[in-house]
Amino acid sequence: MELSKRVQSVKPSATLSINARAKELKASGVEIINFGVGEPDFPTPHHIKEAAIKAINDNFTRYTPVGGIAELKDAIIRQFESDYGVSYEPGEILVSCGGKHCIYNLAQALLDDDDEVIIPAPYWVSYPDIIRLAGGRSVIVHTKEEDGFKLRPEKLEEAITPRTKLLILNSPSNPTGSVYTRGELEPLVEIIVKHRIYVLTDDIYNKIIFDDADWVSILHVNPDVKEYALILNGVSKTYSMTGWRIGYMAGPGPIISACTKIQSQSTSNPNSIAQMAAVAALNGPQDDVERMVSAFAKRRQYFVERLEQVKFVTFYPPQGAFYIFPNFSAYYGKKYNGQIIANSLDLTSYLMEEARIALVPGSAFGDDRYLRFSFATSMTIIEKGMDKLEAALNRLL
Ligand SMILES: Cc1ncc(COP(=O)(O)O)c(C=O)c1O
């Protein structure tokens, strides 16, 4: 049996497989410090769980409209109005089974074979594979640590061709935690409008912002860019609801209808109970979000201080999300058990076997010099993990 060329061209998600390996070791009794996870470690807030229980007891358990219930679309419209200062109609909103599913629908709806999608690297692991599954081509544009891993306008101009359909921007970024400023977005928006390309702004971490960083959207820079913008968000990260699978996207009506049509022939509606929970998340009290963000901020500060002490490592201090992406390439070329550590995957394996720390290799995010740490884990674990990391790295020197 030969599987399709399409599926053979795609890799399974690296972050999910590292997580699975860490869980496997843990199940066999080995203590693992898991810096690999891409989900908040807090429980879903109580009032959100109560709304789901009520939905079950009210028998809200049948098919819903494919693109989401009216109540949830209204809550999203209100949220987007307050976050972006722009009004959307219900026909311009799609609710899917997670933000990832929105992106999948978008790629299927927008891309013909060999259409190009510009993706600044480091990027979230799933973008290139989702594009590939739709027959599109990712055009990876590398950014620099000294630019805060942000796309420079001249690099964007250079990457645009007649086949360019879409640009993906992700701020705060997974894996770097960098956040675009208004000044950095302005020239990018000019180029988007000039070349009339669509832009997916993946804002899934926009409520997790540290210090005095200001989160800015391309819609704040120029509301007219709404014509080209697909705005992605969801409840996974903000409300610690990764397993509930609710994400949403706003954009031009014809694109949203096309995405809804694809969803109607694949998953149908997202889970009815989870939709009710998402209504409670968006409309309810936001103090749990504040509490989680302030815990992330403390951990981020600790990471920054500890990493400053680690020899030969450089990093850009994250301003949002819950990741930090340090450059460990100074350790490449070192030997362990007679084997050379040649790349981010080798160093990740070394740290998993020798220090029992799970990390994600930078190669999964398009830059092999780095490793990704998630600080979605408790301070005690972070402290212990950093001690083990330093000791394991020192053994290589
Ligand atoms: C940058 C980014 N976008 C989108 C998603 C998708 O999240 P979900 O499908 O849980 O809504 C993730 C999850 O890791 C992410 O990191």
PDB file of C-alpha atoms in Angstrom, residues 112-248:
ATOM      1  CA  ASP A 112      -3.871  26.538  -5.427  1.00  0.00           C
ATOM      2  CA  ASP A 113      -0.884  24.313  -6.227  1.00  0.00           C
ATOM      3  CA  ASP A 114       2.395  26.230  -5.893  1.00  0.00           C
ATOM      4  CA  ASP A 115       0.800  29.392  -4.559  1.00  0.00           C
ATOM      5  CA  GLU A 116       3.286  30.992  -2.193  1.00  0.00           C
ATOM      6  CA  VAL A 117       2.950  31.816   1.486  1.00  0.00           C
ATOM      7  CA  ILE A 118       5.590  33.996   3.124  1.00  0.00           C
ATOM      8  CA  ILE A 119       6.509  32.792   6.599  1.00  0.00           C
ATOM      9  CA  PRO A 120       9.074  34.636   8.728  1.00  0.00           C
ATOM     10  CA  ALA A 121      11.350  32.200  10.605  1.00  0.00           C
ATOM     11  CA  PRO A 122      11.495  31.221  13.422  1.00  0.00           C
ATOM     12  CA  TYR A 123       7.880  30.166  12.872  1.00  0.00           C
ATOM     13  CA  TRP A 124       5.268  28.064  14.611  1.00  0.00           C
ATOM     14  CA  VAL A 125       5.927  24.442  13.615  1.00  0.00           C
ATOM     15  CA  SER A 126       2.602  23.759  11.930  1.00  0.00           C
ATOM     16  CA  TYR A 127       2.482  26.573   9.345  1.00  0.00           C
ATOM     17  CA  PRO A 128       4.677  24.954   6.640  1.00  0.00           C
ATOM     18  CA  ASP A 129       2.984  21.565   6.907  1.00  0.00           C
ATOM     19  CA  ILE A 130      -0.519  23.043   6.785  1.00  0.00           C
ATOM     20  CA  ILE A 131       0.541  24.971   3.652  1.00  0.00           C
ATOM     21  CA  ARG A 132       2.067  21.822   2.129  1.00  0.00           C
ATOM     22  CA  LEU A 133      -1.124  19.824   2.741  1.00  0.00           C
ATOM     23  CA  ALA A 134      -2.995  22.442   0.708  1.00  0.00           C
ATOM     24  CA  GLY A 135      -0.481  22.168  -2.163  1.00  0.00           C
ATOM     25  CA  GLY A 136       1.023  25.594  -1.422  1.00  0.00           C
ATOM     26  CA  ARG A 137       4.688  26.535  -1.129  1.00  0.00           C
ATOM     27  CA  SER A 138       6.175  28.134   1.974  1.00  0.00           C
ATOM     28  CA  VAL A 139       8.657  30.905   1.314  1.00  0.00           C
ATOM     29  CA  ILE A 140      10.690  31.086   4.506  1.00  0.00           C
ATOM     30  CA  VAL A 141      12.241  34.458   5.316  1.00  0.00           C
ATOM     31  CA  HIS A 142      14.853  34.299   8.059  1.00  0.00           C
ATOM     32  CA  THR A 143      14.894  36.993  10.729  1.00  0.00           C
ATOM     33  CA  LYS A 144      17.692  37.902  13.112  1.00  0.00           C
ATOM     34  CA  GLU A 145      17.964  37.714  16.868  1.00  0.00           C
ATOM     35  CA  GLU A 146      19.365  41.271  16.887  1.00  0.00           C
ATOM     36  CA  ASP A 147      16.169  42.453  15.117  1.00  0.00           C
ATOM     37  CA  GLY A 148      14.103  40.743  17.838  1.00  0.00           C
ATOM     38  CA  PHE A 149      13.283  38.030  15.257  1.00  0.00           C
ATOM     39  CA  LYS A 150      11.057  40.466  13.385  1.00  0.00           C
ATOM     40  CA  LEU A 151      10.525  40.647   9.652  1.00  0.00           C
ATOM     41  CA  ARG A 152      12.215  43.619   8.038  1.00  0.00           C
ATOM     42  CA  PRO A 153      10.293  45.397   5.258  1.00  0.00           C
ATOM     43  CA  GLU A 154      13.051  44.989   2.656  1.00  0.00           C
ATOM     44  CA  LYS A 155      13.081  41.230   3.295  1.00  0.00           C
ATOM     45  CA  LEU A 156       9.321  41.099   2.772  1.00  0.00           C
ATOM     46  CA  GLU A 157       9.592  43.053  -0.497  1.00  0.00           C
ATOM     47  CA  GLU A 158      12.299  40.684  -1.734  1.00  0.00           C
ATOM     48  CA  ALA A 159      10.178  37.609  -0.979  1.00  0.00           C
ATOM     49  CA  ILE A 160       7.061  38.768  -2.850  1.00  0.00           C
ATOM     50  CA  THR A 161       6.486  37.243  -6.298  1.00  0.00           C
ATOM     51  CA  PRO A 162       3.447  37.116  -8.609  1.00  0.00           C
ATOM     52  CA  ARG A 163       2.529  33.806  -6.873  1.00  0.00           C
ATOM     53  CA  THR A 164       2.438  35.294  -3.366  1.00  0.00           C
ATOM     54  CA  LYS A 165      -1.008  34.831  -1.844  1.00  0.00           C
ATOM     55  CA  LEU A 166      -0.486  35.111   1.879  1.00  0.00           C
ATOM     56  CA  LEU A 167       1.883  36.396   4.553  1.00  0.00           C
ATOM     57  CA  ILE A 168       1.767  34.990   8.078  1.00  0.00           C
ATOM     58  CA  LEU A 169       2.577  37.237  11.034  1.00  0.00           C
ATOM     59  CA  ASN A 170       2.562  35.903  14.596  1.00  0.00           C
ATOM     60  CA  SER A 171       2.891  38.352  17.471  1.00  0.00           C
ATOM     61  CA  PRO A 172       3.591  37.470  20.260  1.00  0.00           C
ATOM     62  CA  SER A 173       5.530  34.745  18.542  1.00  0.00           C
ATOM     63  CA  ASN A 174       5.808  31.085  19.256  1.00  0.00           C
ATOM     64  CA  PRO A 175       8.744  30.261  19.632  1.00  0.00           C
ATOM     65  CA  THR A 176      10.506  33.596  20.260  1.00  0.00           C
ATOM     66  CA  GLY A 177       8.013  35.589  22.363  1.00  0.00           C
ATOM     67  CA  SER A 178       8.769  38.683  20.310  1.00  0.00           C
ATOM     68  CA  VAL A 179       6.088  41.331  19.831  1.00  0.00           C
ATOM     69  CA  TYR A 180       5.947  43.730  16.876  1.00  0.00           C
ATOM     70  CA  THR A 181       5.808  47.457  17.640  1.00  0.00           C
ATOM     71  CA  ARG A 182       3.659  49.914  15.697  1.00  0.00           C
ATOM     72  CA  GLY A 183       6.792  51.312  14.056  1.00  0.00           C
ATOM     73  CA  GLU A 184       7.807  47.844  12.867  1.00  0.00           C
ATOM     74  CA  LEU A 185       4.334  47.041  11.517  1.00  0.00           C
ATOM     75  CA  GLU A 186       3.806  50.313   9.624  1.00  0.00           C
ATOM     76  CA  PRO A 187       6.161  49.599   6.686  1.00  0.00           C
ATOM     77  CA  LEU A 188       4.937  45.979   6.512  1.00  0.00           C
ATOM     78  CA  VAL A 189       1.324  47.157   6.241  1.00  0.00           C
ATOM     79  CA  GLU A 190       2.284  49.544   3.423  1.00  0.00           C
ATOM     80  CA  ILE A 191       3.793  46.650   1.487  1.00  0.00           C
ATOM     81  CA  ILE A 192       0.758  44.410   2.119  1.00  0.00           C
ATOM     82  CA  VAL A 193      -1.597  47.075   0.775  1.00  0.00           C
ATOM     83  CA  LYS A 194       0.686  47.943  -2.161  1.00  0.00           C
ATOM     84  CA  HIS A 195       0.960  44.321  -3.317  1.00  0.00           C
ATOM     85  CA  ARG A 196      -2.605  43.375  -2.293  1.00  0.00           C
ATOM     86  CA  ILE A 197      -1.577  40.183  -0.499  1.00  0.00           C
ATOM     87  CA  TYR A 198      -3.586  38.532   2.241  1.00  0.00           C
ATOM     88  CA  VAL A 199      -2.120  38.452   5.707  1.00  0.00           C
ATOM     89  CA  LEU A 200      -2.922  35.983   8.449  1.00  0.00           C
ATOM     90  CA  THR A 201      -2.185  37.581  11.803  1.00  0.00           C
ATOM     91  CA  ASP A 202      -1.955  34.821  14.358  1.00  0.00           C
ATOM     92  CA  ASP A 203      -2.755  36.650  17.595  1.00  0.00           C
ATOM     93  CA  ILE A 204      -3.379  33.563  19.727  1.00  0.00           C
ATOM     94  CA  TYR A 205      -0.998  34.894  22.450  1.00  0.00           C
ATOM     95  CA  ASN A 206      -2.103  38.548  22.374  1.00  0.00           C
ATOM     96  CA  LYS A 207      -3.339  38.538  25.987  1.00  0.00           C
ATOM     97  CA  ILE A 208      -0.052  37.161  27.306  1.00  0.00           C
ATOM     98  CA  ILE A 209       2.137  40.273  27.261  1.00  0.00           C
ATOM     99  CA  PHE A 210       4.919  41.203  29.712  1.00  0.00           C
ATOM    100  CA  ASP A 211       6.330  44.357  31.249  1.00  0.00           C
ATOM    101  CA  ASP A 212       5.589  47.470  29.328  1.00  0.00           C
ATOM    102  CA  ALA A 213       5.407  45.796  25.911  1.00  0.00           C
ATOM    103  CA  ASP A 214       2.445  47.041  23.907  1.00  0.00           C
ATOM    104  CA  TRP A 215       0.614  44.615  21.688  1.00  0.00           C
ATOM    105  CA  VAL A 216      -0.272  46.249  18.376  1.00  0.00           C
ATOM    106  CA  SER A 217      -2.269  44.823  15.459  1.00  0.00           C
ATOM    107  CA  ILE A 218      -1.911  45.662  11.771  1.00  0.00           C
ATOM    108  CA  LEU A 219      -5.520  46.912  12.051  1.00  0.00           C
ATOM    109  CA  HIS A 220      -4.402  49.566  14.554  1.00  0.00           C
ATOM    110  CA  VAL A 221      -1.785  50.733  12.084  1.00  0.00           C
ATOM    111  CA  ASN A 222      -4.251  51.022   9.212  1.00  0.00           C
ATOM    112  CA  PRO A 223      -7.909  49.895   9.542  1.00  0.00           C
ATOM    113  CA  ASP A 224      -8.109  49.719   5.706  1.00  0.00           C
ATOM    114  CA  VAL A 225      -5.926  46.608   5.811  1.00  0.00           C
ATOM    115  CA  LYS A 226      -9.082  44.798   7.043  1.00  0.00           C
ATOM    116  CA  GLU A 227      -9.755  43.966   3.395  1.00  0.00           C
ATOM    117  CA  TYR A 228      -6.638  41.743   3.342  1.00  0.00           C
ATOM    118  CA  ALA A 229      -6.520  40.604   6.975  1.00  0.00           C
ATOM    119  CA  LEU A 230      -7.411  37.265   8.463  1.00  0.00           C
ATOM    120  CA  ILE A 231      -7.354  37.655  12.240  1.00  0.00           C
ATOM    121  CA  LEU A 232      -6.787  34.482  14.232  1.00  0.00           C
ATOM    122  CA  ASN A 233      -7.427  33.950  17.908  1.00  0.00           C
ATOM    123  CA  GLY A 234      -8.894  31.356  20.248  1.00  0.00           C
ATOM    124  CA  VAL A 235      -9.451  30.328  23.840  1.00  0.00           C
ATOM    125  CA  SER A 236      -6.651  27.719  24.090  1.00  0.00           C
ATOM    126  CA  LYS A 237      -3.836  29.854  25.465  1.00  0.00           C
ATOM    127  CA  THR A 238      -5.622  32.805  27.099  1.00  0.00           C
ATOM    128  CA  TYR A 239      -8.065  30.704  29.124  1.00  0.00           C
ATOM    129  CA  SER A 240      -6.016  27.528  29.496  1.00  0.00           C
ATOM    130  CA  MET A 241      -8.471  25.633  27.283  1.00  0.00           C
ATOM    131  CA  THR A 242      -6.167  23.753  24.886  1.00  0.00           C
ATOM    132  CA  GLY A 243      -8.159  20.518  25.041  1.00  0.00           C
ATOM    133  CA  TRP A 244     -11.531  22.135  24.384  1.00  0.00           C
ATOM    134  CA  ARG A 245     -10.598  22.888  20.759  1.00  0.00           C
ATOM    135  CA  ILE A 246     -12.135  26.268  20.036  1.00  0.00           C
ATOM    136  CA  GLY A 247     -10.382  28.787  17.783  1.00  0.00           C
ATOM    137  CA  TYR A 248     -11.775  31.553  15.602  1.00  0.00           C
TER     138      TYR A 248
END
